[in-house]
Tab-separated table of C-alpha atoms in Angstrom:
chain	number	residue	atom	x	y	z
A	171	MET	CA	6.302	-62.601	-35.864
A	172	ALA	CA	2.561	-62.822	-35.204
A	173	ALA	CA	1.849	-63.079	-38.932
A	174	THR	CA	4.434	-65.841	-39.300
A	175	ALA	CA	2.955	-67.749	-36.354
A	176	THR	CA	-0.507	-67.468	-37.919
A	177	LYS	CA	0.710	-68.827	-41.264
A	178	VAL	CA	2.579	-71.644	-39.475
A	179	GLY	CA	-0.610	-72.613	-37.666
A	180	GLU	CA	-2.626	-72.556	-40.894
A	181	LEU	CA	-0.019	-74.629	-42.707
A	182	GLU	CA	0.115	-77.160	-39.897
A	183	ASN	CA	-3.672	-77.528	-39.867
A	184	LEU	CA	-3.712	-78.011	-43.645
A	185	LEU	CA	-0.980	-80.674	-43.529
A	186	VAL	CA	-2.850	-82.556	-40.804
A	187	LEU	CA	-6.037	-82.408	-42.889
A	188	LEU	CA	-4.205	-83.661	-45.990
A	189	SER	CA	-2.263	-86.372	-44.155
A	190	ALA	CA	-3.341	-89.710	-45.666
A	191	ASP	CA	-2.540	-93.256	-44.506
A	192	VAL	CA	0.571	-93.424	-46.683
A	193	SER	CA	2.155	-90.541	-44.794
A	194	GLN	CA	1.722	-92.247	-41.418
A	195	VAL	CA	5.153	-93.886	-41.610
A	196	THR	CA	6.989	-94.743	-38.404
A	197	PRO	CA	10.735	-94.261	-37.780
A	198	ARG	CA	12.910	-97.070	-39.103
A	199	PRO	CA	14.180	-99.614	-36.535
A	200	GLU	CA	17.944	-100.233	-36.823
A	201	SER	CA	17.319	-103.881	-37.727
A	202	VAL	CA	15.374	-102.909	-40.879
A	203	THR	CA	17.552	-102.659	-43.987
A	204	ALA	CA	17.083	-100.125	-46.766
A	205	LEU	CA	15.877	-102.959	-49.019
A	206	GLU	CA	13.148	-103.806	-46.500
A	207	ARG	CA	12.301	-100.164	-45.858
A	208	LEU	CA	11.685	-99.493	-49.552
A	209	LEU	CA	9.727	-102.717	-49.915
A	210	THR	CA	7.499	-101.728	-46.989
A	211	LEU	CA	6.818	-98.336	-48.541
A	212	LEU	CA	6.012	-99.971	-51.867
A	213	LEU	CA	3.606	-102.492	-50.344
A	214	GLN	CA	1.671	-99.745	-48.567
A	215	LEU	CA	-0.191	-99.041	-51.807
A	216	GLU	CA	-2.509	-96.361	-50.390
A	217	GLY	CA	-2.988	-98.167	-47.092
A	218	THR	CA	-1.338	-98.176	-43.695
A	219	TYR	CA	2.311	-98.730	-42.934
A	220	ALA	CA	1.345	-101.366	-40.346
A	221	THR	CA	-0.293	-103.525	-43.035
A	222	SER	CA	2.754	-103.359	-45.308
A	223	GLU	CA	5.049	-104.123	-42.356
A	224	LYS	CA	2.951	-107.208	-41.741
A	225	ALA	CA	3.356	-108.220	-45.393
A	226	VAL	CA	7.152	-107.818	-45.305
A	227	LYS	CA	7.451	-109.806	-42.080
A	228	ALA	CA	5.241	-112.543	-43.530
A	229	LEU	CA	7.474	-112.895	-46.592
A	230	TYR	CA	10.740	-112.910	-44.676
A	231	SER	CA	9.538	-115.376	-42.034
A	232	THR	CA	8.274	-117.740	-44.770
A	233	PHE	CA	11.281	-117.666	-47.124
A	234	GLY	CA	14.151	-116.753	-44.787
A	235	ASN	CA	15.888	-114.341	-47.189
A	236	TRP	CA	14.950	-111.919	-49.947
A	237	ASN	CA	16.644	-113.771	-52.752
A	238	ALA	CA	14.364	-116.726	-52.052
A	239	VAL	CA	11.345	-114.426	-52.386
A	240	ARG	CA	12.744	-113.062	-55.643
A	241	VAL	CA	13.057	-116.498	-57.294
A	242	ALA	CA	10.007	-118.135	-55.708
A	243	ARG	CA	6.983	-119.115	-57.764
A	244	HIS	CA	4.289	-116.484	-57.725
A	245	PHE	CA	1.634	-118.636	-56.060
A	246	GLU	CA	4.061	-119.394	-53.206
A	247	VAL	CA	4.496	-115.696	-52.485
A	248	VAL	CA	0.739	-115.137	-52.628
A	249	GLN	CA	0.165	-118.050	-50.266
A	250	ALA	CA	2.723	-116.723	-47.772
A	251	LEU	CA	0.765	-113.476	-47.578
A	252	LYS	CA	-2.638	-115.127	-47.418
A	253	VAL	CA	-1.583	-117.408	-44.567
A	254	LYS	CA	-0.814	-114.292	-42.515
A	255	ARG	CA	-4.091	-112.723	-43.678
A	256	VAL	CA	-2.458	-109.842	-45.520
A	257	ALA	CA	-4.963	-107.949	-47.652
A	258	LEU	CA	-4.488	-107.649	-51.432
A	259	ALA	CA	-2.104	-110.615	-51.422
A	260	GLU	CA	-2.057	-111.010	-55.209
A	261	GLU	CA	-1.214	-107.378	-55.876
A	262	ARG	CA	1.395	-107.199	-53.128
A	263	ALA	CA	3.042	-110.437	-54.257
A	264	VAL	CA	3.485	-109.095	-57.788
A	265	LEU	CA	4.952	-105.835	-56.521
A	266	ALA	CA	7.321	-107.527	-54.065
A	267	GLN	CA	8.836	-109.874	-56.630
A	268	GLU	CA	9.071	-107.217	-59.329
A	269	TYR	CA	10.813	-104.847	-56.916
A	270	LEU	CA	13.350	-107.462	-55.779
A	271	ARG	CA	14.069	-108.457	-59.385
A	272	ARG	CA	14.636	-104.852	-60.415
A	273	VAL	CA	16.991	-104.153	-57.498
A	274	PHE	CA	18.963	-107.299	-58.344
A	275	GLY	CA	18.960	-106.453	-62.037
A	276	LEU	CA	20.381	-102.987	-61.380
A	277	GLN	CA	23.206	-104.144	-59.100
A	278	ASN	CA	23.543	-107.916	-59.401
A	279	HIS	CA	22.909	-107.984	-55.627
A	280	MET	CA	20.245	-106.617	-53.260
A	281	GLU	CA	22.206	-104.692	-50.644
A	282	ILE	CA	21.159	-101.033	-50.868
A	283	ASP	CA	22.022	-99.649	-47.423
A	284	TRP	CA	24.396	-97.348	-49.293
A	285	LEU	CA	21.324	-95.216	-49.974
A	286	TYR	CA	21.611	-93.700	-46.500
A	287	ASP	CA	25.101	-92.357	-47.211
A	288	ALA	CA	24.485	-91.405	-50.838
A	289	THR	CA	23.946	-87.899	-52.137
A	290	SER	CA	20.352	-86.966	-52.874
A	291	GLU	CA	21.200	-86.935	-56.597
A	292	ARG	CA	22.564	-90.500	-56.551
A	293	ARG	CA	19.656	-91.672	-54.436
A	294	ASP	CA	17.089	-90.072	-56.762
A	295	LYS	CA	18.827	-91.617	-59.767
A	296	PHE	CA	18.507	-95.075	-58.215
A	297	LEU	CA	14.837	-94.533	-57.316
A	298	ASP	CA	14.129	-93.303	-60.854
A	299	SER	CA	15.838	-96.359	-62.320
A	300	LEU	CA	13.577	-98.623	-60.245
A	301	GLU	CA	10.571	-97.009	-61.956
A	302	MET	CA	8.257	-98.160	-59.171
A	303	ALA	CA	9.283	-96.283	-56.028
A	304	PRO	CA	6.204	-94.624	-54.478
A	305	LEU	CA	6.004	-90.843	-54.257
A	306	HIS	CA	6.825	-90.678	-50.549
A	307	THR	CA	9.997	-92.797	-50.765
A	308	ALA	CA	12.504	-89.942	-51.073
A	309	SER	CA	11.093	-88.058	-48.087
A	310	VAL	CA	11.186	-91.154	-45.875
A	311	LEU	CA	14.783	-91.921	-46.864
A	312	ASP	CA	15.720	-88.310	-46.107
A	313	LEU	CA	14.314	-88.676	-42.603
A	314	ASP	CA	15.940	-92.089	-42.112
A	315	ALA	CA	19.344	-90.660	-43.053
A	316	MET	CA	18.941	-87.585	-40.861
A	317	GLU	CA	21.855	-87.122	-38.448
A	318	VAL	CA	21.307	-83.568	-37.146
A	319	PRO	CA	18.247	-81.861	-35.654
A	320	GLY	CA	15.856	-80.290	-38.149
A	321	VAL	CA	14.366	-82.118	-41.115
A	322	PRO	CA	16.368	-82.060	-44.381
A	323	LEU	CA	15.932	-79.052	-46.616
A	324	CYS	CA	15.749	-79.576	-50.380
A	325	LYS	CA	14.887	-77.552	-53.487
A	326	ASP	CA	11.301	-78.859	-53.512
A	327	ILE	CA	10.660	-77.523	-50.019
A	328	LYS	CA	12.219	-74.131	-50.795
A	329	ARG	CA	10.072	-73.936	-53.918
A	330	PHE	CA	7.009	-74.960	-51.887
A	331	PHE	CA	7.263	-72.007	-49.509
A	332	ALA	CA	8.264	-69.603	-52.272
A	333	ARG	CA	5.217	-70.572	-54.363
A	334	LEU	CA	2.992	-69.866	-51.359
A	335	GLY	CA	4.547	-66.420	-51.094
A	336	LEU	CA	5.835	-67.084	-47.583
A	337	VAL	CA	9.490	-66.608	-48.572
A	338	LYS	CA	11.387	-65.068	-51.477
A	339	THR	CA	12.478	-67.023	-54.540
A	340	ASN	CA	15.811	-68.720	-53.770
A	341	PRO	CA	15.351	-68.026	-50.052
A	342	LYS	CA	17.839	-68.322	-47.233
A	343	GLU	CA	17.674	-71.545	-45.225
A	344	ALA	CA	16.808	-69.630	-42.042
A	345	ASP	CA	13.765	-68.040	-43.712
A	346	VAL	CA	12.434	-71.426	-44.840
A	347	ARG	CA	13.082	-73.094	-41.501
A	348	GLU	CA	11.048	-70.395	-39.796
A	349	TYR	CA	8.017	-72.151	-41.313
A	350	LEU	CA	9.330	-75.668	-41.829
A	351	ASP	CA	10.701	-76.548	-38.398
A	352	PRO	CA	7.548	-75.767	-36.356
A	353	VAL	CA	5.277	-77.903	-38.573
A	354	THR	CA	7.681	-80.870	-38.513
A	355	ALA	CA	8.384	-80.855	-34.786
A	356	GLY	CA	7.618	-83.726	-32.422
A	357	GLU	CA	5.358	-86.636	-33.314
A	358	ALA	CA	4.085	-84.913	-36.466
A	359	MET	CA	7.536	-84.927	-38.066
A	360	PHE	CA	7.087	-87.935	-40.359
A	361	SER	CA	3.473	-87.386	-41.394
A	362	ASN	CA	3.746	-83.628	-41.957
A	363	PHE	CA	7.128	-83.784	-43.694
A	364	ILE	CA	6.004	-86.598	-46.011
A	365	THR	CA	2.741	-84.812	-46.860
A	366	LEU	CA	4.605	-81.554	-47.484
A	367	ARG	CA	7.152	-83.232	-49.756
A	368	MET	CA	4.477	-85.070	-51.760
A	369	LEU	CA	2.469	-81.875	-52.201
A	370	ALA	CA	5.620	-80.010	-53.237
A	371	ALA	CA	6.571	-82.719	-55.735
A	372	LEU	CA	3.101	-82.702	-57.300
A	373	GLY	CA	2.362	-78.980	-57.263
A	374	CYS	CA	5.717	-77.224	-57.554
A	375	ASP	CA	7.157	-78.461	-60.841
A	376	PRO	CA	9.959	-76.002	-61.709
A	377	LYS	CA	9.363	-76.536	-65.441
A	378	HIS	CA	5.649	-75.675	-65.318
A	379	PRO	CA	5.124	-72.870	-62.771
A	380	GLU	CA	1.888	-71.834	-64.509
A	381	GLY	CA	0.592	-75.343	-65.264
A	382	ARG	CA	-2.655	-76.912	-64.094
A	383	ARG	CA	-1.066	-78.646	-61.099
A	384	ALA	CA	0.572	-75.414	-59.976
A	385	LYS	CA	-2.823	-73.713	-60.060
A	386	ILE	CA	-4.407	-76.563	-58.080
A	387	PHE	CA	-1.585	-76.261	-55.537
A	388	GLN	CA	-2.457	-72.590	-55.051
A	389	MET	CA	-6.166	-73.402	-54.792
A	390	ILE	CA	-5.489	-75.989	-52.099
A	391	TRP	CA	-3.568	-73.387	-50.094
A	392	LYS	CA	-6.359	-70.817	-50.542
A	393	LYS	CA	-8.860	-73.334	-49.177
A	394	ARG	CA	-6.790	-73.958	-46.014
A	395	LYS	CA	-9.615	-72.567	-43.855
A	396	THR	CA	-12.467	-74.047	-45.858
A	397	LYS	CA	-15.295	-76.026	-44.330
A	398	LYS	CA	-16.244	-77.332	-47.763
A	399	LEU	CA	-14.109	-80.461	-47.560
A	400	ALA	CA	-15.748	-82.070	-50.587
A	401	GLU	CA	-14.379	-79.276	-52.808
A	402	LEU	CA	-10.922	-79.633	-51.248
A	403	ALA	CA	-11.078	-83.411	-51.753
A	404	GLU	CA	-11.692	-82.941	-55.482
A	405	LEU	CA	-8.629	-80.695	-55.774
A	406	VAL	CA	-6.485	-83.151	-53.835
A	407	LYS	CA	-7.606	-86.010	-56.076
A	408	GLU	CA	-6.936	-83.992	-59.209
A	409	ILE	CA	-3.402	-83.111	-58.199
A	410	GLY	CA	-2.707	-86.792	-57.436
A	411	LEU	CA	-2.273	-86.695	-53.661
A	412	PRO	CA	-3.761	-89.633	-51.688
A	413	LEU	CA	-6.895	-88.675	-49.767
A	414	SER	CA	-6.903	-88.492	-45.981
A	415	THR	CA	-9.718	-90.205	-44.067
A	416	ASP	CA	-11.573	-86.904	-43.584
A	417	LEU	CA	-11.338	-86.051	-47.269
A	418	GLN	CA	-12.361	-89.575	-48.303
A	419	GLU	CA	-15.503	-89.250	-46.201
A	420	ALA	CA	-16.183	-85.795	-47.621
A	421	SER	CA	-15.680	-87.062	-51.165
A	422	GLN	CA	-17.999	-90.024	-50.600
A	423	GLY	CA	-20.570	-87.720	-49.030
A	424	SER	CA	-20.337	-85.414	-52.031
A	425	ALA	CA	-20.816	-88.342	-54.413
A	426	LYS	CA	-23.906	-89.423	-52.466
A	427	ASP	CA	-25.291	-85.890	-52.625
A	428	VAL	CA	-24.779	-85.820	-56.383
A	429	ALA	CA	-26.537	-89.193	-56.697
A	430	LYS	CA	-29.446	-87.969	-54.549
A	431	LYS	CA	-29.824	-84.837	-56.650
A	432	ALA	CA	-29.763	-86.904	-59.831
A	433	THR	CA	-32.451	-89.215	-58.414
A	434	LYS	CA	-34.604	-86.252	-57.392
A	435	LYS	CA	-34.317	-84.807	-60.900
A	436	LYS	CA	-35.403	-88.123	-62.423
A	437	VAL	CA	-38.378	-88.354	-60.069
A	438	ALA	CA	-39.314	-84.745	-60.829
A	439	LYS	CA	-39.103	-85.393	-64.585
A	440	LYS	CA	-41.333	-88.462	-64.238
A	441	LYS	CA	-43.904	-86.453	-62.295
A	442	VAL	CA	-43.902	-83.745	-64.960
A	443	ALA	CA	-44.267	-86.383	-67.674
A	444	LYS	CA	-47.193	-88.021	-65.840
A	445	LYS	CA	-48.929	-84.669	-65.438
A	446	LYS	CA	-48.554	-83.987	-69.167
A	447	VAL	CA	-50.041	-87.395	-70.003
A	448	ALA	CA	-52.921	-86.807	-67.578
A	449	LYS	CA	-53.625	-83.386	-69.087
A	450	LYS	CA	-53.673	-84.874	-72.596
A	451	LYS	CA	-56.161	-87.553	-71.480
A	452	VAL	CA	-58.420	-84.891	-69.918
A	453	ALA	CA	-58.218	-82.801	-73.092
A	454	LYS	CA	-59.172	-85.795	-75.247
A	455	LYS	CA	-62.205	-86.570	-73.072
A	456	LYS	CA	-63.441	-82.971	-73.291
A	457	SER	CA	-63.065	-82.967	-77.062
């Protein structure tokens, strides 16, 4: 039990460290439809959920319904976002209209609340057909559709804990929940669950258990106690996971250190070159 508690604590600390802005999603209000929820996740880019919520509200308040946004001229959508001072208005306008057009094209309508009652297979098929759903979409929808205590358990999560060696391959649900439930309890539920699912999706590909990403996944786990955040940041970037604020700062600090070292080397080389020139001049004078 003590060993399990230790591993749970280490996993929780790692998930908090890896938790980027995109994983800071808030629970869905009942008034928000699935169409709006997905749009908000899409417009996050790698920023905050609050900013994308602001963008969605700006569009709806300007046009009154989502079909109007879908058929509006591009500059009108951009202007609606700029009026409300939403950052990256051009990029978000393109994404919003493309998303609405794809949803309509797939169904000939834009009502997708059925996603909350659909099987995970049908939901994943729809998200795949959109070809633009962000990585954290499935985990958020799982939480939104949750009706019983305890976050949803899927194959990715089972594989995640098995790859870390915390449970057996094809483990029992109780064995997985021994680790999963404590790290997704309380206020950390959304951020930790989303981070866990994204890491599992990126590092636990069932088809490539010995691939580069799988190795990076293991390296990230091995560095769970590391104080060398710049090294961890490089691994996180390589695997494709968004960087948390702490890791962004560490990565930027590392880049600055590299630049300083490069500058020092250049200065040192110039000094050596000057000394060589001076020595040659002295030698010529003596001769």
